[in-house]
């Protein structure tokens, strides 16, 4: 589901300045395609820096989808009704599917699934920092759907027009599913807000804890963004971090009013001159601490992921043994 603006440097990504320059004719053809808003496909020539940027962004996105299964997955066995359990199961399963489409899209750029997962498991690759916060009570699940998936939609709808064909096409399907995720979260919170005072307090508590990390999900301010301008030039990024964050705030304030919750920002108010909301200062020190591995759940999330991968080794072994047997049978029949 989720990207944070996905321009956070990875330890696995070499500096773009080190990338050799391209043959002129190929570069010109590439630039013309980008300028004409045509898609770049896997078989097309592309600058090495463009390829590396996409591998970093798409893989960070894929990692975010599968790590993002954990905070909500922990509530599947504790969902308060069969209906909520079925919805949550479907949502968490969708996120796993999003990870799979995105790993496949990254593989079209010449990297292997093993390389991508190895970078995640050895902390060389990043994933969205939002998943390093804990889900302390049931209302957190609704708030993740409403706010985290809501923020992801803002980020991801422009990616449906991304210049790299396989990524853009994967995003179209993903965005349809993200809309369901956002709606189920909002609907769950609506029901809780019509319940007891304790239920309403739980929703407000969850909103208080998630609001600021969600705003940080859009990534650093434009002035400090590492890859923003180049991403725009290449048609990978269409709208800046600050503009997406503003759109999200403006869309969310009326939804909070419908729900009857307070967004925890005393500086949040309508600015008549700008025709948009002003909001308070984001704690970027906290954001960078979490990106750097020191959030409340970083270690737990990664340890769970590595364990799940190791526990699944027998499945991969069995699939490969089966494929080898099939291949041997085909060869025998052909002989
Ligand atoms: Fe997703
Ligand atoms: Fe989602």
GROMACS .gro file of C-alpha atoms and ligand atoms in nm, residues 1-2 91 95 149 178 181, ligand 2:
model
    8
    1UNK     CA    1   0.000   0.000   0.000
    2UNK     CA    2   0.239   0.242   0.097
   91UNK     CA    3  -0.678  -0.625   0.324
   95UNK     CA    4  -0.085  -0.586   0.070
  149UNK     CA    5  -0.389   0.398   0.323
  178UNK     CA    6  -0.608   0.096  -0.170
  181UNK     CA    7  -0.855  -0.018   0.229
  337LIG    FE1    8  -0.337  -0.070   0.157
   0.00000   0.00000   0.00000
